[in-house]
Coordinates of C-alpha atoms in Angstrom, one line a residue:
M1 CA 202.9 117.1 119.5
T2 CA 202.6 120.9 120.2
P3 CA 202.8 121.1 124.1
A4 CA 199.9 123.4 125.4
P5 CA 200.1 126.9 126.3
L6 CA 201.0 127.5 129.8
T7 CA 199.1 130.3 131.9
E8 CA 199.3 131.3 135.5
D9 CA 196.8 128.8 136.9
G10 CA 198.5 125.2 134.7
P11 CA 198.3 124.7 131.3
V12 CA 195.0 125.1 129.2
T13 CA 193.1 121.9 128.0
T14 CA 190.7 121.8 124.8
V15 CA 187.9 119.4 125.0
G16 CA 185.9 119.4 122.0
P17 CA 186.5 121.8 118.5
R18 CA 187.0 125.6 119.0
R19 CA 184.3 127.8 118.3
T20 CA 184.7 130.1 115.3
E21 CA 183.1 133.3 115.3
P22 CA 180.7 133.7 112.3
P23 CA 182.1 135.7 109.3
T24 CA 181.1 139.4 108.9
P25 CA 179.2 139.8 106.0
V26 CA 180.4 142.3 103.0
G27 CA 178.8 145.3 103.4
G28 CA 178.8 145.2 107.6
P29 CA 177.0 143.3 110.1
A30 CA 173.9 141.9 109.3
P31 CA 170.8 143.4 110.7
T32 CA 169.3 141.8 113.5
A33 CA 165.7 140.6 113.3
A34 CA 162.9 142.5 115.0
P35 CA 161.3 141.4 117.8
V36 CA 158.4 139.1 118.2
H37 CA 155.9 141.1 120.6
R38 CA 154.1 138.2 122.1
E39 CA 150.7 140.6 122.4
S40 CA 150.9 140.4 118.9
A41 CA 151.4 137.0 117.9
R42 CA 148.8 135.5 120.5
P43 CA 146.0 137.2 118.9
R44 CA 147.3 135.9 115.2
R45 CA 147.7 132.6 116.7
T46 CA 143.9 132.9 117.4
R47 CA 142.4 133.6 114.4
Q48 CA 144.3 130.9 112.7
R49 CA 142.7 128.3 115.0
H50 CA 139.5 129.7 114.8
R51 CA 139.7 130.2 110.9
P52 CA 138.3 126.6 110.1
L53 CA 134.8 127.0 112.3
W54 CA 134.0 130.5 109.2
M55 CA 134.6 128.0 106.8
L56 CA 131.9 125.9 108.1
V57 CA 129.5 129.1 108.1
P58 CA 127.9 128.3 104.3
G59 CA 127.3 125.1 105.5
G60 CA 125.9 125.1 108.8
L61 CA 123.5 128.1 106.9
L62 CA 122.7 125.6 104.6
T63 CA 121.9 123.0 107.0
L64 CA 119.8 125.2 108.8
V65 CA 117.9 126.2 105.7
V66 CA 117.0 122.6 104.1
I67 CA 117.0 120.8 107.2
V68 CA 116.7 122.8 110.3
V69 CA 113.6 124.9 109.6
P70 CA 111.8 122.6 107.5
L71 CA 111.8 120.1 110.7
L72 CA 110.8 123.3 113.1
T73 CA 108.1 123.8 110.8
A74 CA 107.1 120.5 111.0
G75 CA 106.9 120.0 114.5
Y76 CA 105.3 123.0 115.0
I77 CA 102.2 122.6 112.8
S78 CA 101.8 119.0 114.4
L79 CA 100.7 121.0 117.0
L80 CA 97.8 122.5 115.7
D81 CA 94.6 121.7 114.3
L82 CA 94.9 122.8 111.0
D83 CA 92.3 121.8 107.5
Q84 CA 91.6 122.8 104.5
Y85 CA 89.9 126.1 106.1
S86 CA 92.8 127.2 108.7
I87 CA 95.5 126.5 105.6
R88 CA 95.3 129.6 104.2
Q89 CA 96.4 131.3 107.9
W90 CA 98.1 128.4 109.6
V91 CA 100.2 130.2 111.9
G92 CA 96.8 131.5 114.1
A93 CA 95.4 128.0 113.7
P94 CA 94.1 126.6 116.9
F95 CA 96.7 124.9 118.9
V96 CA 96.0 121.4 120.3
A97 CA 99.5 120.4 121.8
L98 CA 100.2 116.7 121.3
D99 CA 96.7 116.1 120.6
N100 CA 97.5 115.1 116.9
Y101 CA 100.2 112.4 118.4
V102 CA 97.5 111.1 120.7
E103 CA 95.1 110.8 118.0
A104 CA 97.5 109.2 115.5
V105 CA 98.6 106.7 117.7
R106 CA 95.3 105.6 119.1
A107 CA 92.5 106.4 116.7
S108 CA 94.2 106.1 113.4
H109 CA 95.9 103.8 111.3
L110 CA 99.4 104.2 111.9
P111 CA 99.9 102.0 113.8
H112 CA 98.8 99.3 111.2
A113 CA 100.8 101.2 108.2
I114 CA 104.1 100.9 110.9
G115 CA 103.4 97.5 111.1
V116 CA 103.1 96.8 106.9
S117 CA 105.8 99.1 106.2
L118 CA 108.8 97.7 108.9
G119 CA 107.4 94.1 108.0
Y120 CA 107.6 94.4 104.1
A121 CA 111.1 96.4 104.3
L122 CA 112.6 94.2 106.1
L123 CA 112.0 91.5 103.8
A124 CA 112.5 93.4 100.7
T125 CA 115.9 94.3 102.7
L126 CA 116.9 90.6 103.7
L127 CA 116.0 89.3 100.3
T128 CA 118.1 91.5 98.6
L129 CA 121.0 91.2 100.5
P130 CA 121.8 87.0 98.5
L131 CA 120.7 88.6 95.4
G132 CA 123.3 91.1 95.3
V133 CA 126.2 89.3 96.8
A134 CA 126.0 86.3 94.6
A135 CA 125.6 88.6 91.7
A136 CA 128.8 90.7 92.8
L137 CA 130.9 86.9 93.3
A138 CA 129.7 85.6 89.5
T139 CA 130.7 89.0 88.0
H140 CA 133.8 89.9 89.8
D141 CA 135.7 87.6 87.7
R142 CA 136.5 88.7 84.3
F143 CA 134.4 86.9 81.3
R144 CA 133.9 87.6 77.8
G145 CA 130.8 90.0 78.0
R146 CA 131.2 91.5 82.1
A147 CA 130.4 95.0 80.8
L148 CA 127.3 94.2 79.5
V149 CA 126.0 92.0 82.3
R150 CA 126.6 94.2 84.7
S151 CA 124.9 96.8 82.3
I152 CA 121.9 94.8 82.6
F153 CA 122.0 93.9 86.6
L154 CA 121.5 97.8 86.8
I155 CA 118.5 98.0 84.8
P156 CA 116.3 97.7 87.6
Y157 CA 117.8 100.1 89.8
V158 CA 118.0 102.9 87.5
L159 CA 114.7 102.5 86.1
P160 CA 111.9 105.2 87.3
A161 CA 110.1 103.9 90.4
F162 CA 106.8 105.3 88.4
V163 CA 107.7 103.3 85.0
V164 CA 108.6 100.2 87.3
G165 CA 105.0 100.4 88.8
T166 CA 103.4 100.8 85.5
V167 CA 104.8 97.8 84.3
W168 CA 104.4 95.3 86.9
R169 CA 100.7 96.6 87.6
I170 CA 100.1 95.2 83.8
I171 CA 101.9 92.3 84.6
L172 CA 100.0 91.5 88.2
Q173 CA 96.6 91.8 86.3
P174 CA 94.1 89.3 86.8
D175 CA 94.5 88.3 83.3
G176 CA 97.9 89.6 83.0
V177 CA 101.8 87.6 82.3
A178 CA 101.8 86.5 86.1
N179 CA 98.8 84.5 86.6
A180 CA 99.4 82.7 82.8
V181 CA 102.6 81.8 83.7
L182 CA 101.6 80.7 87.3
G183 CA 98.9 78.8 84.9
Q184 CA 101.1 77.1 83.1
L185 CA 103.1 75.9 85.8
G186 CA 100.1 74.4 87.9
F187 CA 99.3 77.2 90.3
A188 CA 96.0 78.8 91.1
P189 CA 96.1 82.1 89.8
G190 CA 95.1 84.9 91.7
L191 CA 94.7 88.5 92.8
W192 CA 97.7 90.5 93.4
L193 CA 96.9 94.2 93.6
N194 CA 94.1 93.4 96.3
G195 CA 93.5 91.3 99.0
P196 CA 96.1 89.1 101.1
R197 CA 98.4 88.6 97.9
S198 CA 98.9 92.5 97.6
F199 CA 101.7 92.7 100.4
W200 CA 103.5 89.9 98.6
A201 CA 103.2 91.5 95.5
L202 CA 104.8 94.7 97.3
V203 CA 107.8 92.3 98.4
I204 CA 108.4 91.0 94.7
V205 CA 108.7 94.7 93.1
Q206 CA 110.4 96.2 95.6
V207 CA 113.0 93.2 96.0
W208 CA 113.3 93.6 92.0
T209 CA 113.9 97.0 92.1
A210 CA 116.4 97.5 94.8
W211 CA 118.4 94.2 94.8
P212 CA 121.0 96.3 92.3
L213 CA 121.9 98.4 95.1
V214 CA 123.2 96.2 97.5
Y215 CA 125.1 94.8 94.0
L216 CA 126.7 97.7 93.6
L217 CA 128.3 97.7 97.2
A218 CA 129.4 94.3 96.6
V219 CA 131.1 94.9 93.7
S220 CA 133.2 97.6 95.4
G221 CA 133.7 95.5 98.2
L222 CA 135.1 93.0 96.3
H223 CA 137.7 95.3 94.4
T224 CA 139.4 96.2 97.6
V225 CA 140.3 92.2 98.2
D226 CA 144.1 92.5 97.7
P227 CA 145.0 89.5 95.4
V228 CA 148.0 88.4 97.5
V229 CA 145.3 87.1 100.3
H230 CA 143.6 85.0 97.8
E231 CA 146.8 83.3 96.6
A232 CA 147.9 83.0 100.5
A233 CA 144.3 80.9 101.4
A234 CA 144.3 79.0 98.1
L235 CA 147.5 77.9 98.9
D236 CA 146.8 77.0 102.7
G237 CA 144.4 74.8 100.7
A238 CA 141.1 76.8 101.7
G239 CA 137.7 76.0 99.9
W240 CA 135.4 78.1 98.6
W241 CA 132.8 78.5 101.8
A242 CA 136.4 79.3 104.0
R243 CA 137.6 82.0 101.5
L244 CA 134.0 83.6 100.8
R245 CA 133.9 83.8 104.9
Y246 CA 137.4 84.4 106.2
V247 CA 138.6 86.4 103.2
I248 CA 136.0 87.9 101.2
G249 CA 133.4 88.8 104.2
P250 CA 135.4 91.1 106.0
Y251 CA 135.9 93.2 103.3
L252 CA 132.4 93.1 102.0
R253 CA 130.8 93.6 105.9
G254 CA 130.9 97.3 105.6
P255 CA 129.5 98.1 101.8
V256 CA 126.9 95.3 102.5
S257 CA 126.1 96.8 105.7
L258 CA 125.7 100.2 104.2
A259 CA 123.8 98.8 101.5
L260 CA 121.0 97.6 103.6
V261 CA 120.7 100.2 105.7
I262 CA 120.2 103.0 102.7
S263 CA 118.0 100.0 101.5
F264 CA 115.8 100.0 104.6
L265 CA 115.1 103.2 104.7
H266 CA 114.0 103.5 101.2
H267 CA 112.0 101.0 101.8
V268 CA 110.2 102.3 104.5
N269 CA 109.9 105.7 103.1
N270 CA 108.8 104.6 99.5
F271 CA 106.0 106.2 98.3
T272 CA 105.9 106.1 94.2
L273 CA 105.7 102.2 93.8
P274 CA 102.6 101.7 96.3
F275 CA 101.2 104.5 95.0
V276 CA 101.3 103.8 91.6
L277 CA 101.2 100.1 91.6
F278 CA 97.5 99.9 94.0
G279 CA 96.6 103.1 94.0
V280 CA 95.0 105.3 96.8
P281 CA 93.1 104.2 98.5
A282 CA 95.6 101.4 99.1
P283 CA 94.8 98.2 100.2
R284 CA 94.5 97.4 104.0
D285 CA 97.6 94.7 103.1
V286 CA 99.7 97.4 101.9
E287 CA 98.7 100.7 103.4
V288 CA 102.2 101.6 104.1
L289 CA 103.2 104.6 106.1
P290 CA 104.0 107.3 103.4
V291 CA 101.1 106.5 101.4
L292 CA 98.9 107.3 104.9
T293 CA 100.6 110.4 105.5
Y294 CA 99.5 111.2 101.8
V295 CA 95.7 110.3 102.5
E296 CA 95.5 112.2 105.8
S297 CA 97.2 115.4 104.2
F298 CA 95.3 115.4 100.1
Q299 CA 92.2 113.1 100.9
N300 CA 91.2 114.0 104.3
F301 CA 92.8 117.5 104.8
R302 CA 93.5 116.3 108.2
F303 CA 97.0 118.5 108.0
G304 CA 98.0 118.5 111.3
L305 CA 97.7 115.2 111.8
S306 CA 99.8 114.1 108.8
A307 CA 102.5 116.5 110.0
A308 CA 102.4 114.3 113.2
M309 CA 102.4 111.2 111.4
A310 CA 105.3 112.2 109.4
V311 CA 107.5 113.1 112.5
L312 CA 106.7 110.1 114.0
S313 CA 107.6 108.1 110.9
L314 CA 111.0 110.2 111.2
V315 CA 111.8 108.8 114.6
L316 CA 111.4 105.6 112.9
V317 CA 113.9 105.7 110.0
A318 CA 116.7 107.7 113.0
I319 CA 116.3 104.3 114.9
P320 CA 118.7 102.3 112.2
I321 CA 120.6 105.2 111.0
A322 CA 121.5 105.9 114.6
V323 CA 122.6 101.9 115.0
Y324 CA 124.5 102.2 112.0
L325 CA 126.8 105.0 113.5
R326 CA 127.0 103.2 116.2
A327 CA 128.3 100.5 114.9
V328 CA 130.4 102.2 112.5
R329 CA 132.5 104.8 115.2
L330 CA 132.8 101.0 117.2
D331 CA 134.4 99.8 114.3
T332 CA 137.0 101.8 114.2
G333 CA 139.2 101.4 117.1
D334 CA 142.0 102.7 118.6
E335 CA 142.9 104.2 115.3
G336 CA 139.3 106.0 115.1
R337 CA 139.8 108.2 118.2
N338 CA 141.2 111.1 118.8
P339 CA 144.8 111.1 119.9

């Protein structure tokens, strides 16, 4: 054992490894790094922090041109007394403030049209739910010809609304296929394109057209179900209903909710199908909001009044969107919060 070196103050004790000087590189000492000035680094960090905001400029301009400007224009037109005589110089049309909104609510068919639109849209949305989910569950397992069956299911959704309305208008004629089938089954035929039955005719045709959307999103939700969960539920002895409610249901809740919101908004704003199916002027039982707005614009030439109706319909459709966005934000829980 080598003894510790002695000094005037006593022996020197060494704790830990001795520090060694870094080797001198060949060719002389390494150049020292240039000093970083804080005054020059701070603006660089500021520019980097603001860079994403500049990247949003194209999207902001597109939103401004496509959404904000037309919305403000419609809002301004709704405050004018605009008709076929003043449409060429609509900027100088008489300003009537909220008179168009008051007339739309009190002296027009707007409340009746809102009731018809909401009623038929709600019925059509609720009826498409079991059809879409049942079709998705029926075609989820593999079987021969599944791709063909899925393609057939999508036909009503991919057909243009004009074609759907024309075909069903022929079917629902007094001497059409619908009344012939009802007569064979023992039911009394009737008028489907006029009178009280026209409301149910619109609901039936809308359901026939819209249920594939729920089917598509339900199929996408079924693909996210973990097979291990299915096996665990089967080992636990869960029945068909229990697995549908507690295993498959949570996976379908998000896609199906989105499908219902989209379907409802589409039904409320649907113009082509009622227009082709019943014509203009539509029967009072199917006088939906888009058709009423069209009649006030292009038949009665009350452009200011129709703009007020359009703004009110926009407020109407914004309610379910706000409810859905609120529900989605609440559903994120702690994971959706910002750190």
